[in-house]
Amino acid sequence: MSSSPENGKSNDLNIVDQATTFFNSISNQLAGDQRGKLFGSIDNFINYDAKIGILGMTGAGKSSLCNALAGAQVAEVGMVDVCTRNPQIVPLAKKDHASLTLVDFPGIGANTDDWSEKDLLELYKDSLRYLDLFLWVLKGDDRTYYDNHLNICRHIFQQTEHRENIPVIFVISQIDKIDPARHWNTERIEPSQEQRKNIELKIKSVQHLFNLPRAQLCAISSRENYGLVELVYKIFTSLPNRPTTAISQSEIFGSTKFTTTSVNES
């Protein structure tokens, strides 16, 4: 379906080695100074304006992930109402000639007056022209949706004339809700041993269904700030050596269908 994260750096293995060394030197929590240290190093890994799309079904936790990466409430989240009604542009980091921008897309299945499912699928497919990396978010405690995700991913990522070897990271979100959810270790901010076993089963299930290498999967909890450093590592080592398009971000996101949000860390 897509290239593995390492393939994006196949011409420069030193980047992966450098990233591994760098990430081994920091803690597992993406917060405060840690976030600044991580994103302040982007010029060591890319030298262009990278655009990362966050896609998936409605309610999967896309906007929560966007907020967790940004370290601020940049995208609306909700338990009942659909919050992301237009693609939201979130400038995540910039240093010299390198930058990271998140694009938080409305979720498939939202059934809002703003987007029909057909229009959303076309919006997703059109993003292949200009996004450099995709994060497909799956809700970790959902037991029913995998086949639907698979069919939609095939429609978007396989039936396209725009590009081949599309870099996608599948993000299993909300793993703190995976049974037994009450056993989450609140002191160490990590899953219990029982949860770890079920999380690993979930990872293997997604890996088998989508026919993915393990490196393309990441399990996270945005609420608990867990797994985000590993995800950032995968992002850094998955981004292509060159941008997908020469079209500027202002031209791409100048349309009224995009909403730009500034990041003010709390």
PDB file of C-alpha atoms in Angstrom:
ATOM      1  CA  MET A   1       0.000   0.000   0.000  1.00  0.00           C
ATOM      2  CA  SER A   2       2.808   2.422   0.802  1.00  0.00           C
ATOM      3  CA  SER A   3       6.486   2.715   1.438  1.00  0.00           C
ATOM      4  CA  SER A   4       7.984   1.935   4.805  1.00  0.00           C
ATOM      5  CA  PRO A   5       9.261   4.899   6.859  1.00  0.00           C
ATOM      6  CA  GLU A   6      12.886   4.091   6.181  1.00  0.00           C
ATOM      7  CA  ASN A   7      12.295   4.216   2.422  1.00  0.00           C
ATOM      8  CA  GLY A   8      11.837   7.956   2.583  1.00  0.00           C
ATOM      9  CA  LYS A   9      15.512   8.201   3.546  1.00  0.00           C
ATOM     10  CA  SER A  10      16.847   5.362   1.437  1.00  0.00           C
ATOM     11  CA  ASN A  11      19.416   7.631  -0.188  1.00  0.00           C
ATOM     12  CA  ASP A  12      20.733   8.944   3.079  1.00  0.00           C
ATOM     13  CA  LEU A  13      20.979   6.290   5.776  1.00  0.00           C
ATOM     14  CA  ASN A  14      23.042   8.660   7.924  1.00  0.00           C
ATOM     15  CA  ILE A  15      19.840  10.610   8.560  1.00  0.00           C
ATOM     16  CA  VAL A  16      18.270   7.558  10.200  1.00  0.00           C
ATOM     17  CA  ASP A  17      21.418   6.901  12.235  1.00  0.00           C
ATOM     18  CA  GLN A  18      21.552  10.539  13.278  1.00  0.00           C
ATOM     19  CA  ALA A  19      17.883  10.511  14.251  1.00  0.00           C
ATOM     20  CA  THR A  20      18.334   7.324  16.280  1.00  0.00           C
ATOM     21  CA  THR A  21      21.254   8.825  18.183  1.00  0.00           C
ATOM     22  CA  PHE A  22      19.380  12.062  18.772  1.00  0.00           C
ATOM     23  CA  PHE A  23      16.170  10.443  19.990  1.00  0.00           C
ATOM     24  CA  ASN A  24      18.042   8.063  22.265  1.00  0.00           C
ATOM     25  CA  SER A  25      19.416  11.121  24.053  1.00  0.00           C
ATOM     26  CA  ILE A  26      16.038  12.459  25.155  1.00  0.00           C
ATOM     27  CA  SER A  27      13.214  11.276  27.393  1.00  0.00           C
ATOM     28  CA  ASN A  28       9.935   9.727  26.293  1.00  0.00           C
ATOM     29  CA  GLN A  29       7.715  12.691  27.137  1.00  0.00           C
ATOM     30  CA  LEU A  30       6.884  15.285  24.477  1.00  0.00           C
ATOM     31  CA  ALA A  31       6.399  18.315  26.700  1.00  0.00           C
ATOM     32  CA  GLY A  32       7.894  21.712  27.508  1.00  0.00           C
ATOM     33  CA  ASP A  33      11.576  22.057  26.652  1.00  0.00           C
ATOM     34  CA  GLN A  34      11.542  18.577  25.154  1.00  0.00           C
ATOM     35  CA  ARG A  35       9.190  19.715  22.387  1.00  0.00           C
ATOM     36  CA  GLY A  36      11.416  22.690  21.608  1.00  0.00           C
ATOM     37  CA  LYS A  37      14.507  20.482  21.496  1.00  0.00           C
ATOM     38  CA  LEU A  38      12.838  18.013  19.143  1.00  0.00           C
ATOM     39  CA  PHE A  39      11.296  20.407  16.667  1.00  0.00           C
ATOM     40  CA  GLY A  40      14.231  22.790  16.926  1.00  0.00           C
ATOM     41  CA  SER A  41      16.340  20.104  15.282  1.00  0.00           C
ATOM     42  CA  ILE A  42      14.286  19.774  12.088  1.00  0.00           C
ATOM     43  CA  ASP A  43      16.963  21.415   9.956  1.00  0.00           C
ATOM     44  CA  ASN A  44      19.158  18.381  10.670  1.00  0.00           C
ATOM     45  CA  PHE A  45      16.671  16.128   8.874  1.00  0.00           C
ATOM     46  CA  ILE A  46      15.039  18.178   6.097  1.00  0.00           C
ATOM     47  CA  ASN A  47      15.778  21.357   4.176  1.00  0.00           C
ATOM     48  CA  TYR A  48      12.316  22.175   2.850  1.00  0.00           C
ATOM     49  CA  ASP A  49       8.802  23.048   4.042  1.00  0.00           C
ATOM     50  CA  ALA A  50       7.325  19.643   4.902  1.00  0.00           C
ATOM     51  CA  LYS A  51       3.549  19.190   4.898  1.00  0.00           C
ATOM     52  CA  ILE A  52       2.041  16.352   6.959  1.00  0.00           C
ATOM     53  CA  GLY A  53      -1.605  15.333   6.620  1.00  0.00           C
ATOM     54  CA  ILE A  54      -3.580  13.852   9.525  1.00  0.00           C
ATOM     55  CA  LEU A  55      -6.382  11.713   8.098  1.00  0.00           C
ATOM     56  CA  GLY A  56      -8.825   9.018   9.191  1.00  0.00           C
ATOM     57  CA  MET A  57     -12.385   8.331  10.265  1.00  0.00           C
ATOM     58  CA  THR A  58     -14.316  10.845  12.335  1.00  0.00           C
ATOM     59  CA  GLY A  59     -13.732  10.449  16.079  1.00  0.00           C
ATOM     60  CA  ALA A  60     -10.410   8.642  15.638  1.00  0.00           C
ATOM     61  CA  GLY A  61      -8.482  11.301  17.560  1.00  0.00           C
ATOM     62  CA  LYS A  62      -6.933  13.265  14.681  1.00  0.00           C
ATOM     63  CA  SER A  63      -7.442  16.701  16.223  1.00  0.00           C
ATOM     64  CA  SER A  64      -6.288  15.498  19.644  1.00  0.00           C
ATOM     65  CA  LEU A  65      -3.101  14.222  18.005  1.00  0.00           C
ATOM     66  CA  CYS A  66      -2.639  17.569  16.279  1.00  0.00           C
ATOM     67  CA  ASN A  67      -2.983  19.369  19.622  1.00  0.00           C
ATOM     68  CA  ALA A  68      -0.595  16.972  21.353  1.00  0.00           C
ATOM     69  CA  LEU A  69       2.105  17.457  18.712  1.00  0.00           C
ATOM     70  CA  ALA A  70       1.667  21.225  18.773  1.00  0.00           C
ATOM     71  CA  GLY A  71       1.552  21.428  22.570  1.00  0.00           C
ATOM     72  CA  ALA A  72      -1.429  23.743  22.353  1.00  0.00           C
ATOM     73  CA  GLN A  73      -5.179  23.726  21.718  1.00  0.00           C
ATOM     74  CA  VAL A  74      -4.935  24.445  17.991  1.00  0.00           C
ATOM     75  CA  ALA A  75      -7.706  22.117  16.807  1.00  0.00           C
ATOM     76  CA  GLU A  76     -11.184  21.732  18.276  1.00  0.00           C
ATOM     77  CA  VAL A  77     -12.001  18.373  19.814  1.00  0.00           C
ATOM     78  CA  GLY A  78     -15.281  17.034  21.107  1.00  0.00           C
ATOM     79  CA  MET A  79     -16.974  13.905  22.378  1.00  0.00           C
ATOM     80  CA  VAL A  80     -20.245  14.362  20.441  1.00  0.00           C
ATOM     81  CA  ASP A  81     -20.150  17.004  17.721  1.00  0.00           C
ATOM     82  CA  VAL A  82     -17.910  16.843  14.665  1.00  0.00           C
ATOM     83  CA  CYS A  83     -15.276  19.490  15.299  1.00  0.00           C
ATOM     84  CA  THR A  84     -13.031  19.645  12.245  1.00  0.00           C
ATOM     85  CA  ARG A  85     -15.259  21.043   9.501  1.00  0.00           C
ATOM     86  CA  ASN A  86     -12.519  22.376   7.232  1.00  0.00           C
ATOM     87  CA  PRO A  87      -8.882  21.318   6.878  1.00  0.00           C
ATOM     88  CA  GLN A  88      -6.896  23.169   9.539  1.00  0.00           C
ATOM     89  CA  ILE A  89      -3.335  24.298   8.812  1.00  0.00           C
ATOM     90  CA  VAL A  90      -1.075  24.197  11.885  1.00  0.00           C
ATOM     91  CA  PRO A  91       2.504  25.520  11.519  1.00  0.00           C
ATOM     92  CA  LEU A  92       4.368  23.194  13.879  1.00  0.00           C
ATOM     93  CA  ALA A  93       8.013  24.262  13.613  1.00  0.00           C
ATOM     94  CA  LYS A  94      10.342  26.370  11.503  1.00  0.00           C
ATOM     95  CA  LYS A  95      14.109  26.768  11.487  1.00  0.00           C
ATOM     96  CA  ASP A  96      16.194  28.251   8.694  1.00  0.00           C
ATOM     97  CA  HIS A  97      15.106  26.570   5.441  1.00  0.00           C
ATOM     98  CA  ALA A  98      13.094  23.806   7.124  1.00  0.00           C
ATOM     99  CA  SER A  99       9.576  23.744   8.508  1.00  0.00           C
ATOM    100  CA  LEU A 100       6.863  21.305   9.549  1.00  0.00           C
ATOM    101  CA  THR A 101       3.195  22.016   8.904  1.00  0.00           C
ATOM    102  CA  LEU A 102       0.317  19.802  10.005  1.00  0.00           C
ATOM    103  CA  VAL A 103      -2.922  19.597   8.015  1.00  0.00           C
ATOM    104  CA  ASP A 104      -5.795  18.295  10.159  1.00  0.00           C
ATOM    105  CA  PHE A 105      -8.476  17.007   7.772  1.00  0.00           C
ATOM    106  CA  PRO A 106     -12.169  16.435   8.510  1.00  0.00           C
ATOM    107  CA  GLY A 107     -12.873  12.796   9.290  1.00  0.00           C
ATOM    108  CA  ILE A 108     -14.503  10.356   6.917  1.00  0.00           C
ATOM    109  CA  GLY A 109     -18.028   9.537   8.058  1.00  0.00           C
ATOM    110  CA  ALA A 110     -18.724  12.923   9.603  1.00  0.00           C
ATOM    111  CA  ASN A 111     -21.868  13.456   7.470  1.00  0.00           C
ATOM    112  CA  THR A 112     -21.876  17.226   7.887  1.00  0.00           C
ATOM    113  CA  ASP A 113     -23.435  19.905   5.714  1.00  0.00           C
ATOM    114  CA  ASP A 114     -19.908  21.073   4.843  1.00  0.00           C
ATOM    115  CA  TRP A 115     -18.634  17.862   3.231  1.00  0.00           C
ATOM    116  CA  SER A 116     -20.230  14.793   1.723  1.00  0.00           C
ATOM    117  CA  GLU A 117     -18.260  11.548   2.008  1.00  0.00           C
ATOM    118  CA  LYS A 118     -17.624  11.665  -1.748  1.00  0.00           C
ATOM    119  CA  ASP A 119     -16.206  15.198  -1.480  1.00  0.00           C
ATOM    120  CA  LEU A 120     -14.015  14.192   1.465  1.00  0.00           C
ATOM    121  CA  LEU A 121     -12.589  11.238  -0.422  1.00  0.00           C
ATOM    122  CA  GLU A 122     -11.761  13.537  -3.317  1.00  0.00           C
ATOM    123  CA  LEU A 123     -10.184  16.021  -0.890  1.00  0.00           C
ATOM    124  CA  TYR A 124      -8.053  13.216   0.559  1.00  0.00           C
ATOM    125  CA  LYS A 125      -7.001  11.983  -2.866  1.00  0.00           C
ATOM    126  CA  ASP A 126      -6.205  15.496  -4.047  1.00  0.00           C
ATOM    127  CA  SER A 127      -3.871  15.919  -1.059  1.00  0.00           C
ATOM    128  CA  LEU A 128      -1.556  13.339  -2.628  1.00  0.00           C
ATOM    129  CA  ARG A 129      -0.418  16.103  -4.971  1.00  0.00           C
ATOM    130  CA  TYR A 130       1.098  18.246  -2.244  1.00  0.00           C
ATOM    131  CA  LEU A 131       1.474  16.446   1.100  1.00  0.00           C
ATOM    132  CA  ASP A 132       4.865  14.924   1.910  1.00  0.00           C
ATOM    133  CA  LEU A 133       3.738  12.453   4.580  1.00  0.00           C
ATOM    134  CA  PHE A 134       0.444  11.025   5.801  1.00  0.00           C
ATOM    135  CA  LEU A 135      -0.623  10.009   9.306  1.00  0.00           C
ATOM    136  CA  TRP A 136      -3.641   7.698   9.135  1.00  0.00           C
ATOM    137  CA  VAL A 137      -5.236   7.637  12.602  1.00  0.00           C
ATOM    138  CA  LEU A 138      -7.177   4.615  13.884  1.00  0.00           C
ATOM    139  CA  LYS A 139      -9.008   4.558  17.181  1.00  0.00           C
ATOM    140  CA  GLY A 140      -7.347   1.971  19.397  1.00  0.00           C
ATOM    141  CA  ASP A 141     -10.409   0.779  21.329  1.00  0.00           C
ATOM    142  CA  ASP A 142     -12.696   0.490  18.290  1.00  0.00           C
ATOM    143  CA  ARG A 143     -13.390  -3.156  17.453  1.00  0.00           C
ATOM    144  CA  THR A 144     -15.539  -2.711  14.343  1.00  0.00           C
ATOM    145  CA  TYR A 145     -13.954  -0.353  11.871  1.00  0.00           C
ATOM    146  CA  TYR A 146     -10.868  -1.981  10.397  1.00  0.00           C
ATOM    147  CA  ASP A 147     -12.400  -3.310   7.165  1.00  0.00           C
ATOM    148  CA  ASN A 148     -13.910   0.097   6.429  1.00  0.00           C
ATOM    149  CA  HIS A 149     -10.525   1.748   6.992  1.00  0.00           C
ATOM    150  CA  LEU A 150      -8.881  -0.738   4.664  1.00  0.00           C
ATOM    151  CA  ASN A 151     -11.331  -0.103   1.826  1.00  0.00           C
ATOM    152  CA  ILE A 152     -11.008   3.666   2.164  1.00  0.00           C
ATOM    153  CA  CYS A 153      -7.199   3.534   2.316  1.00  0.00           C
ATOM    154  CA  ARG A 154      -7.109   1.402  -0.798  1.00  0.00           C
ATOM    155  CA  HIS A 155      -9.353   3.891  -2.571  1.00  0.00           C
ATOM    156  CA  ILE A 156      -7.206   6.847  -1.580  1.00  0.00           C
ATOM    157  CA  PHE A 157      -3.659   5.542  -1.674  1.00  0.00           C
ATOM    158  CA  GLN A 158      -3.750   2.914  -4.415  1.00  0.00           C
ATOM    159  CA  GLN A 159      -6.022   4.452  -7.024  1.00  0.00           C
ATOM    160  CA  THR A 160      -4.076   7.589  -7.821  1.00  0.00           C
ATOM    161  CA  GLU A 161      -2.190   9.012 -10.754  1.00  0.00           C
ATOM    162  CA  HIS A 162      -0.313  11.511  -8.637  1.00  0.00           C
ATOM    163  CA  ARG A 163       2.449   9.403  -7.103  1.00  0.00           C
ATOM    164  CA  GLU A 164       3.859   6.042  -6.103  1.00  0.00           C
ATOM    165  CA  ASN A 165       5.417   4.829  -2.829  1.00  0.00           C
ATOM    166  CA  ILE A 166       3.286   7.109  -0.705  1.00  0.00           C
ATOM    167  CA  PRO A 167       4.754   7.443   2.814  1.00  0.00           C
ATOM    168  CA  VAL A 168       2.071   6.655   5.398  1.00  0.00           C
ATOM    169  CA  ILE A 169       2.371   6.068   9.139  1.00  0.00           C
ATOM    170  CA  PHE A 170      -0.602   4.285  10.708  1.00  0.00           C
ATOM    171  CA  VAL A 171      -1.210   5.759  14.156  1.00  0.00           C
ATOM    172  CA  ILE A 172      -3.239   3.695  16.634  1.00  0.00           C
ATOM    173  CA  SER A 173      -4.618   6.348  18.967  1.00  0.00           C
ATOM    174  CA  GLN A 174      -6.319   6.443  22.371  1.00  0.00           C
ATOM    175  CA  ILE A 175      -4.491   3.348  23.562  1.00  0.00           C
ATOM    176  CA  ASP A 176      -5.076   4.424  27.161  1.00  0.00           C
ATOM    177  CA  LYS A 177      -8.684   3.275  26.586  1.00  0.00           C
ATOM    178  CA  ILE A 178      -7.666  -0.236  25.535  1.00  0.00           C
ATOM    179  CA  ASP A 179      -8.763  -2.881  28.059  1.00  0.00           C
ATOM    180  CA  PRO A 180      -8.175  -3.002  30.908  1.00  0.00           C
ATOM    181  CA  ALA A 181      -8.354   0.816  30.756  1.00  0.00           C
ATOM    182  CA  ARG A 182      -8.579   1.151  34.542  1.00  0.00           C
ATOM    183  CA  HIS A 183      -5.118  -0.428  34.811  1.00  0.00           C
ATOM    184  CA  TRP A 184      -3.334   2.462  33.048  1.00  0.00           C
ATOM    185  CA  ASN A 185      -0.295   3.375  35.156  1.00  0.00           C
ATOM    186  CA  THR A 186      -1.004   7.005  36.057  1.00  0.00           C
ATOM    187  CA  GLU A 187       2.240   7.438  37.998  1.00  0.00           C
ATOM    188  CA  ARG A 188       4.554   6.282  35.198  1.00  0.00           C
ATOM    189  CA  ILE A 189       2.173   7.524  32.465  1.00  0.00           C
ATOM    190  CA  GLU A 190       2.283   4.261  30.559  1.00  0.00           C
ATOM    191  CA  PRO A 191       0.158   1.163  29.898  1.00  0.00           C
ATOM    192  CA  SER A 192      -0.012  -1.647  32.403  1.00  0.00           C
ATOM    193  CA  GLN A 193       1.432  -5.028  31.493  1.00  0.00           C
ATOM    194  CA  GLU A 194      -2.071  -6.306  30.700  1.00  0.00           C
ATOM    195  CA  GLN A 195      -2.711  -3.334  28.434  1.00  0.00           C
ATOM    196  CA  ARG A 196       0.649  -3.763  26.709  1.00  0.00           C
ATOM    197  CA  LYS A 197      -0.334  -7.268  25.673  1.00  0.00           C
ATOM    198  CA  ASN A 198      -3.619  -6.039  24.182  1.00  0.00           C
ATOM    199  CA  ILE A 199      -1.931  -3.074  22.495  1.00  0.00           C
ATOM    200  CA  GLU A 200       0.544  -5.424  20.863  1.00  0.00           C
ATOM    201  CA  LEU A 201      -2.340  -7.617  19.673  1.00  0.00           C
ATOM    202  CA  LYS A 202      -3.985  -4.517  18.211  1.00  0.00           C
ATOM    203  CA  ILE A 203      -0.766  -3.534  16.437  1.00  0.00           C
ATOM    204  CA  LYS A 204      -0.388  -7.025  14.978  1.00  0.00           C
ATOM    205  CA  SER A 205      -4.024  -7.000  13.860  1.00  0.00           C
ATOM    206  CA  VAL A 206      -3.592  -3.712  11.972  1.00  0.00           C
ATOM    207  CA  GLN A 207      -0.234  -4.840  10.619  1.00  0.00           C
ATOM    208  CA  HIS A 208      -1.779  -8.037   9.238  1.00  0.00           C
ATOM    209  CA  LEU A 209      -4.905  -6.379   7.831  1.00  0.00           C
ATOM    210  CA  PHE A 210      -3.034  -3.625   5.999  1.00  0.00           C
ATOM    211  CA  ASN A 211      -0.008  -5.790   5.137  1.00  0.00           C
ATOM    212  CA  LEU A 212       2.408  -3.339   6.734  1.00  0.00           C
ATOM    213  CA  PRO A 213       5.951  -3.505   8.096  1.00  0.00           C
ATOM    214  CA  ARG A 214       6.057  -2.903  11.856  1.00  0.00           C
ATOM    215  CA  ALA A 215       7.985   0.328  11.284  1.00  0.00           C
ATOM    216  CA  GLN A 216       4.908   1.924   9.722  1.00  0.00           C
ATOM    217  CA  LEU A 217       2.862   1.572  12.898  1.00  0.00           C
ATOM    218  CA  CYS A 218       2.858   3.658  16.048  1.00  0.00           C
ATOM    219  CA  ALA A 219       0.633   3.376  19.144  1.00  0.00           C
ATOM    220  CA  ILE A 220      -0.041   6.599  21.038  1.00  0.00           C
ATOM    221  CA  SER A 221      -2.211   8.313  23.599  1.00  0.00           C
ATOM    222  CA  SER A 222      -2.581  12.043  22.962  1.00  0.00           C
ATOM    223  CA  ARG A 223      -4.355  12.570  26.278  1.00  0.00           C
ATOM    224  CA  GLU A 224      -1.576  10.865  28.245  1.00  0.00           C
ATOM    225  CA  ASN A 225       1.230  12.251  26.044  1.00  0.00           C
ATOM    226  CA  TYR A 226       2.409   8.695  25.446  1.00  0.00           C
ATOM    227  CA  GLY A 227       4.198   7.403  22.341  1.00  0.00           C
ATOM    228  CA  LEU A 228       4.526  10.848  20.776  1.00  0.00           C
ATOM    229  CA  VAL A 229       8.329  10.948  20.811  1.00  0.00           C
ATOM    230  CA  GLU A 230       8.421   7.653  18.906  1.00  0.00           C
ATOM    231  CA  LEU A 231       5.916   9.111  16.440  1.00  0.00           C
ATOM    232  CA  VAL A 232       8.048  12.222  15.893  1.00  0.00           C
ATOM    233  CA  TYR A 233      11.037   9.952  15.266  1.00  0.00           C
ATOM    234  CA  LYS A 234       9.037   8.072  12.632  1.00  0.00           C
ATOM    235  CA  ILE A 235       7.947  11.367  11.081  1.00  0.00           C
ATOM    236  CA  PHE A 236      11.510  12.657  10.845  1.00  0.00           C
ATOM    237  CA  THR A 237      12.804   9.431   9.324  1.00  0.00           C
ATOM    238  CA  SER A 238       9.833   8.995   6.965  1.00  0.00           C
ATOM    239  CA  LEU A 239       9.831  12.400   5.291  1.00  0.00           C
ATOM    240  CA  PRO A 240      11.165  12.262   1.714  1.00  0.00           C
ATOM    241  CA  ASN A 241      14.530  13.792   0.858  1.00  0.00           C
ATOM    242  CA  ARG A 242      12.750  16.261  -1.398  1.00  0.00           C
ATOM    243  CA  PRO A 243       9.336  17.964  -1.249  1.00  0.00           C
ATOM    244  CA  THR A 244       6.483  16.351  -3.120  1.00  0.00           C
ATOM    245  CA  THR A 245       5.715  19.509  -5.067  1.00  0.00           C
ATOM    246  CA  ALA A 246       7.413  22.774  -5.965  1.00  0.00           C
ATOM    247  CA  ILE A 247       4.160  24.658  -5.410  1.00  0.00           C
ATOM    248  CA  SER A 248       4.450  27.010  -2.441  1.00  0.00           C
ATOM    249  CA  GLN A 249       2.434  26.508   0.732  1.00  0.00           C
ATOM    250  CA  SER A 250       0.704  29.860   0.217  1.00  0.00           C
ATOM    251  CA  GLU A 251      -0.572  28.671  -3.157  1.00  0.00           C
ATOM    252  CA  ILE A 252      -1.673  25.297  -1.813  1.00  0.00           C
ATOM    253  CA  PHE A 253      -3.382  26.574   1.317  1.00  0.00           C
ATOM    254  CA  GLY A 254      -4.627  29.881  -0.081  1.00  0.00           C
ATOM    255  CA  SER A 255      -8.039  28.397  -0.772  1.00  0.00           C
ATOM    256  CA  THR A 256     -10.943  29.298   1.502  1.00  0.00           C
ATOM    257  CA  LYS A 257     -11.413  25.594   2.263  1.00  0.00           C
ATOM    258  CA  PHE A 258      -8.298  25.738   4.482  1.00  0.00           C
ATOM    259  CA  THR A 259      -8.166  27.413   7.902  1.00  0.00           C
ATOM    260  CA  THR A 260      -4.786  28.461   9.306  1.00  0.00           C
ATOM    261  CA  THR A 261      -4.222  28.237  13.066  1.00  0.00           C
ATOM    262  CA  SER A 262      -1.328  29.749  14.975  1.00  0.00           C
ATOM    263  CA  VAL A 263       0.400  27.821  17.763  1.00  0.00           C
ATOM    264  CA  ASN A 264       0.688  29.476  21.155  1.00  0.00           C
ATOM    265  CA  GLU A 265       2.070  26.954  23.606  1.00  0.00           C
ATOM    266  CA  SER A 266       0.431  26.846  26.989  1.00  0.00           C
TER     267      SER A 266
END
